[in-house]
Coordinates of C-alpha atoms and ligand atoms in Angstrom, one line a residue:
M1 CA 0.0 0.0 0.0
V2 CA 1.1 3.5 -0.7
P3 CA 0.2 6.6 1.4
R4 CA -1.8 9.4 -0.1
R5 CA 0.3 12.5 -1.2
F6 CA 1.5 14.8 1.6
E7 CA 3.8 17.7 2.0
Y8 CA 7.0 17.0 4.0
L9 CA 8.1 19.6 6.5
S10 CA 11.4 19.5 8.4
P11 CA 11.6 21.9 11.4
R12 CA 14.9 22.3 13.2
T13 CA 13.5 23.7 16.5
V14 CA 10.5 23.0 18.8
G15 CA 9.3 26.6 18.1
E16 CA 9.3 26.0 14.3
A17 CA 7.4 22.7 14.8
L18 CA 4.8 24.3 17.0
A19 CA 4.3 27.1 14.4
M20 CA 3.8 24.5 11.7
L21 CA 1.3 22.6 13.9
K22 CA -0.6 25.9 14.6
Q23 CA -0.7 26.8 10.9
H24 CA -1.9 23.4 9.6
G25 CA -4.0 22.2 12.6
D26 CA -5.5 18.7 12.2
Q27 CA -4.3 18.5 8.5
A28 CA -0.8 17.9 9.9
K29 CA 0.8 15.0 11.8
I30 CA 4.1 14.9 13.7
L31 CA 6.5 12.2 12.4
A32 CA 9.0 10.9 14.9
G33 CA 10.4 7.4 14.2
G34 CA 7.6 6.6 11.8
M35 CA 7.4 3.0 13.1
S36 CA 3.6 3.4 13.9
L37 CA 2.6 6.4 11.7
I38 CA 4.0 5.1 8.4
P39 CA 2.2 1.8 8.5
V40 CA -1.0 3.6 9.5
M41 CA -0.5 6.0 6.5
K42 CA 0.2 3.1 4.2
L43 CA -3.1 1.4 5.2
R44 CA -4.7 4.9 4.7
L45 CA -6.1 4.9 8.2
A46 CA -4.5 8.3 8.5
S47 CA -3.8 10.6 5.5
P48 CA -2.3 13.9 6.8
S49 CA -1.7 16.6 4.2
F50 CA 1.4 17.8 6.0
L51 CA 4.0 15.6 7.7
I52 CA 6.1 17.5 10.3
D53 CA 9.3 15.5 10.8
I54 CA 10.7 16.3 14.2
G55 CA 13.6 13.9 13.6
R56 CA 16.1 16.7 13.2
I57 CA 15.2 18.7 16.3
S58 CA 18.2 17.8 18.4
E59 CA 16.8 19.7 21.5
L60 CA 14.3 16.8 21.8
D61 CA 16.9 14.0 21.9
Y62 CA 18.5 13.7 25.4
L63 CA 18.5 11.6 28.5
T64 CA 19.9 13.1 31.7
E65 CA 19.7 12.9 35.5
A66 CA 18.5 16.2 37.1
G67 CA 18.1 16.2 40.9
N68 CA 15.7 13.4 41.9
S69 CA 14.5 12.8 38.3
I70 CA 15.5 11.4 35.0
L71 CA 14.6 13.6 32.1
I72 CA 14.1 11.9 28.7
G73 CA 13.6 14.0 25.5
A74 CA 10.6 12.7 23.5
L75 CA 12.8 11.9 20.5
T76 CA 15.0 9.5 22.5
N77 CA 14.8 6.1 20.8
H78 CA 14.1 2.8 22.5
H79 CA 17.7 1.5 22.0
E80 CA 19.2 4.7 23.5
I81 CA 17.1 4.0 26.7
E82 CA 18.0 0.3 26.7
I83 CA 21.8 1.0 26.7
S84 CA 21.9 4.2 28.8
P85 CA 24.2 3.9 31.8
V86 CA 22.1 6.4 33.7
I87 CA 18.9 4.3 33.1
R88 CA 20.7 1.0 34.0
K89 CA 21.9 2.5 37.2
R90 CA 18.9 4.5 38.3
L91 CA 15.8 3.0 36.6
P92 CA 16.7 -0.4 35.2
I93 CA 13.1 -1.3 34.7
L94 CA 13.1 1.2 31.7
A95 CA 16.1 -0.5 30.1
E96 CA 14.3 -3.9 30.5
T97 CA 11.1 -2.5 29.0
A98 CA 13.0 -1.1 26.0
S99 CA 14.6 -4.4 25.4
W100 CA 11.2 -6.1 24.9
I101 CA 10.1 -3.6 22.1
G102 CA 9.9 -5.0 18.6
D103 CA 13.3 -5.9 17.0
P104 CA 16.6 -4.0 16.8
Q105 CA 15.4 -2.0 13.7
V106 CA 12.3 -0.8 15.6
R107 CA 14.3 0.0 18.7
N108 CA 16.7 2.1 16.7
R109 CA 14.1 4.1 14.9
G110 CA 11.1 4.2 17.3
T111 CA 11.0 6.9 20.0
I112 CA 9.6 6.9 23.5
G113 CA 7.6 10.1 22.7
G114 CA 6.0 8.5 19.6
S115 CA 5.1 5.4 21.4
L116 CA 3.5 7.2 24.4
T117 CA 1.6 9.6 22.1
H118 CA 0.4 6.8 19.8
S119 CA -1.2 5.4 23.0
D120 CA -1.5 1.8 21.7
P121 CA -2.8 -0.3 24.6
S122 CA -0.3 -2.9 23.5
G123 CA 2.6 -0.4 23.7
D124 CA 5.2 -1.3 26.3
W125 CA 6.1 2.2 27.5
G126 CA 2.7 3.1 28.9
A127 CA 2.7 0.3 31.5
A128 CA 6.3 1.2 32.6
M129 CA 5.3 4.9 32.9
L130 CA 2.3 4.0 35.1
A131 CA 4.5 1.7 37.3
V132 CA 7.2 4.4 37.9
R133 CA 4.7 7.3 38.0
G134 CA 6.2 9.1 35.0
E135 CA 5.0 12.5 33.9
M136 CA 4.8 14.0 30.4
R137 CA 5.7 17.6 29.6
I138 CA 3.5 18.7 26.7
T139 CA 4.2 22.0 24.8
G140 CA 1.7 24.0 22.7
E141 CA 0.4 27.5 23.4
G142 CA 1.8 27.0 26.9
E143 CA 3.3 24.1 28.7
R144 CA 1.7 21.5 31.0
V145 CA 2.9 18.4 32.8
V146 CA 0.5 15.4 32.8
K147 CA 0.8 12.4 35.1
A148 CA 0.9 9.0 33.4
D149 CA -2.4 8.3 35.2
D150 CA -4.1 11.1 33.2
F151 CA -2.2 10.6 29.9
F152 CA -3.8 7.6 28.3
L153 CA -7.3 8.8 27.5
D154 CA -8.5 6.0 25.3
T155 CA -7.3 3.5 22.7
F156 CA -4.9 5.4 20.4
T157 CA -5.8 8.7 22.2
S158 CA -3.4 10.4 24.5
A159 CA -3.6 13.8 26.3
V160 CA -1.5 15.4 23.5
T161 CA -3.9 17.5 21.3
P162 CA -3.3 18.0 17.5
T163 CA -1.6 21.4 18.1
E164 CA 0.7 20.1 20.8
L165 CA 4.0 18.3 21.0
L166 CA 5.1 15.8 23.7
R167 CA 8.4 17.3 24.7
E168 CA 9.8 15.4 27.7
I169 CA 9.2 12.5 29.9
I170 CA 10.0 13.0 33.6
V171 CA 10.6 10.0 35.9
P172 CA 11.3 10.2 39.6
I173 CA 14.4 8.2 40.7
P174 CA 13.4 5.5 43.2
G175 CA 15.0 5.5 46.6
P176 CA 17.2 2.8 48.1
N177 CA 15.9 -0.8 48.4
S178 CA 13.8 -0.4 45.2
G179 CA 13.6 -2.8 42.3
G180 CA 11.5 -3.2 39.1
A181 CA 10.8 -5.7 36.4
Y182 CA 9.1 -5.8 33.0
T183 CA 7.7 -9.3 32.1
K184 CA 6.1 -9.9 28.7
L185 CA 4.3 -12.8 27.1
E186 CA 4.6 -12.7 23.3
R187 CA 3.7 -15.2 20.6
K188 CA 7.1 -14.9 19.0
A189 CA 10.2 -12.7 19.4
G190 CA 9.6 -9.1 18.5
D191 CA 5.8 -9.3 18.7
F192 CA 3.4 -7.0 20.5
A193 CA 2.4 -8.3 23.9
T194 CA -0.2 -10.9 24.5
A195 CA 0.0 -9.7 28.1
A196 CA 2.8 -7.8 29.9
V197 CA 3.4 -6.3 33.3
A198 CA 5.6 -3.6 34.7
A199 CA 6.2 -3.8 38.5
Q200 CA 8.2 -1.4 40.6
V201 CA 8.5 -1.8 44.4
T202 CA 10.4 -0.3 47.4
I203 CA 10.8 -2.2 50.6
D204 CA 11.8 -0.9 54.1
Q205 CA 14.4 -2.4 56.4
K206 CA 11.9 -4.9 57.8
G207 CA 10.9 -6.0 54.2
A208 CA 7.5 -4.2 54.2
C209 CA 6.4 -2.8 50.9
T210 CA 6.4 1.1 51.0
Y211 CA 5.9 1.7 47.3
A212 CA 4.2 -0.4 44.6
G213 CA 3.6 0.5 41.0
I214 CA 2.0 -2.0 38.6
G215 CA 1.2 -1.2 35.0
L216 CA -0.5 -3.5 32.5
T217 CA 0.1 -3.8 28.7
A218 CA -2.5 -5.3 26.2
L219 CA -4.8 -5.9 29.1
G220 CA -7.4 -3.1 28.6
P221 CA -8.5 -0.3 26.3
T222 CA -5.4 1.6 27.3
N223 CA -2.4 0.7 29.4
I224 CA -3.8 0.5 32.8
R225 CA -2.6 0.7 36.4
A226 CA -3.4 -2.3 38.6
K227 CA -4.4 -0.3 41.6
R228 CA -6.0 -3.1 43.6
A229 CA -2.8 -5.1 43.1
E230 CA -0.7 -2.2 44.4
D231 CA -3.0 -1.9 47.4
A232 CA -2.6 -5.6 48.1
L233 CA 1.1 -5.0 48.6
L234 CA 1.4 -1.7 50.4
G235 CA 2.5 -2.0 54.1
K236 CA 2.9 -5.7 53.9
S237 CA 5.9 -8.0 53.9
M238 CA 6.2 -9.4 50.4
T239 CA 5.7 -13.0 51.2
E240 CA 4.7 -15.5 48.5
R241 CA 1.2 -15.4 49.8
V242 CA 1.0 -11.6 49.5
I243 CA 2.5 -11.7 46.0
E244 CA -0.1 -14.3 45.0
D245 CA -2.9 -12.1 46.4
A246 CA -1.5 -9.1 44.4
A247 CA -1.3 -11.2 41.3
A248 CA -4.9 -12.3 41.7
A249 CA -5.9 -8.6 42.2
A250 CA -4.0 -7.7 38.9
S251 CA -6.0 -10.3 37.1
E252 CA -9.2 -8.7 38.4
D253 CA -7.9 -5.2 37.4
A254 CA -7.2 -6.4 33.8
Q255 CA -9.9 -5.8 31.2
P256 CA -8.5 -7.6 28.1
M257 CA -10.4 -8.2 24.9
S258 CA -10.4 -11.5 23.0
D259 CA -8.1 -11.4 20.0
P260 CA -8.0 -14.1 17.2
L261 CA -4.2 -13.9 17.2
R262 CA -3.3 -13.5 20.9
G263 CA -6.0 -15.4 22.8
S264 CA -9.3 -15.1 24.6
A265 CA -10.1 -12.5 27.2
E266 CA -10.2 -15.2 29.8
Y267 CA -6.7 -16.5 28.9
R268 CA -5.2 -13.0 28.9
K269 CA -6.8 -12.2 32.3
K270 CA -5.2 -15.4 33.7
M271 CA -1.9 -14.3 32.1
A272 CA -2.2 -10.9 33.8
G273 CA -2.0 -12.7 37.1
V274 CA 0.8 -15.1 36.1
F275 CA 3.0 -12.3 34.7
T276 CA 2.3 -9.9 37.7
G277 CA 3.5 -12.6 40.0
R278 CA 6.7 -13.1 38.0
A279 CA 7.3 -9.4 37.7
L280 CA 6.8 -8.9 41.5
R281 CA 9.1 -11.7 42.5
L282 CA 11.8 -10.3 40.2
A283 CA 11.2 -6.7 41.4
M284 CA 11.4 -7.9 45.1
D285 CA 14.7 -9.8 44.5
R286 CA 16.1 -6.7 42.8
A287 CA 15.0 -4.4 45.7
R288 CA 16.8 -6.8 48.1
G289 CA 19.9 -6.4 46.0
G290 CA 19.6 -9.8 44.3
A291 CA 19.0 -10.6 40.6
Ligands
FAD1 P1 5.7 7.7 14.9 O1 5.3 6.4 14.2 O2 6.5 8.6 14.1 O3 4.4 8.4 15.5 C1 3.4 7.8 16.2 C2 2.3 8.8 16.6 O4 2.8 9.7 17.6 C3 1.9 9.7 15.4 O5 0.5 9.9 15.6 C4 2.7 10.9 15.6 O6 2.0 12.1 15.0 C5 2.8 11.0 17.1 N1 4.0 11.6 17.6 C6 5.2 11.1 17.6 N2 6.1 11.8 18.3 C7 5.3 12.8 18.9 C8 5.6 13.9 19.8 N3 6.9 14.1 20.3 N4 4.6 14.8 20.1 C9 3.4 14.6 19.6 N5 3.0 13.6 18.8 C10 4.0 12.7 18.4 N6 5.9 -1.0 20.3 C11 5.9 -1.6 21.5 O7 5.6 -0.9 22.5 N7 6.1 -2.9 21.7 C12 6.4 -3.7 20.6 O8 6.7 -4.9 20.8 C13 6.5 -3.1 19.3 N8 6.7 -3.9 18.2 C14 6.8 -3.3 17.0 C15 7.1 -4.1 15.9 C16 7.1 -3.6 14.6 C17 7.4 -4.4 13.5 C18 6.8 -2.2 14.5 C19 6.8 -1.5 13.1 C20 6.5 -1.4 15.5 C21 6.5 -1.9 16.8 N9 6.2 -1.2 18.0 C22 6.2 -1.7 19.2 C23 5.8 0.3 17.8 C24 7.1 1.1 18.0 O9 7.5 1.1 19.4 C25 7.0 2.6 17.6 O10 8.3 3.1 17.7 C26 6.2 3.5 18.5 O11 4.8 3.0 18.7 C27 6.0 4.8 17.8 O12 7.1 5.6 17.9 P2 7.7 6.4 16.6 O13 8.8 7.3 17.1 O14 8.0 5.4 15.6 O15 6.4 7.3 16.3

């Protein structure tokens, strides 16, 4: 399939990109890595008249530690996050999440900003952002910061409006005795998730859970936060029994649909529990300084 004709625009600054968005409104689309947008255009599910390629805006491509946060420019690609020493040291769950996305070609082209804005419920970044309480800095007429909890409005609909740009992802650095894990069930290497779970925990000196973040992928109309599962952990010692209870709660929190390729809703709900249990055991081991 071939996309409809469009005019290609190549801004060099965020200001230029925003001016183009303002000028062309919903006739225009931002192009980042193109890993989701180009297939959609080839299928003619989207036919923008103007394509605003932000790929040459270097001020959107960075990854840095600032105070108690990690700041990630929207144009940072999945591979850069996977291999970043800052991420591996401070927020290894994000490196692990990146490693599960597609294949090396996709990871080298696709960007975290594109993935989050695309808001595919099967996208891996959304669950990780919910688990670590990430925030998105969005720029348009003004600037606003939106919590991950409020970012995923619906299937393929994020809080970024057609005249705005996702500029930066802000992630708080977890304190000591924290650990995280991203576990994913896929039909074959490089596939989108059948079910996947991001889990981030912090434990105190006595082993009680003081922070729990659990995000689900491909288990609802958007990436969703498994709040009942988090509540099942908070304040408790993370024994096998408590983890099993949290896994059962995550299964309840999940709202998957049946899919001819990836299994029935019932199967995926069950997998939500299995993969939450696996993610929590790994996260707990890592919080204790193990695996
Ligand atoms: P684009 O395709 O360029 O854009 C996507 C959408 O976001 C468009 O609507 C665009 O206008 C908008 N947009 C992009 N950047 C911005 C911005 N900064 N501000 C505002 N709007 C913006 N994803 C997974 O999570 N897991 C997988 O396992 C996975 N497997 C894949 C396998 C294949 C074969 C392919 C082709 C893709 C796969 N993906 C997977 C999707 C991949 O992660 C994409 O990189 C990602 O969904 C979109 O990022 P992008 O930079 O390519 O965005």
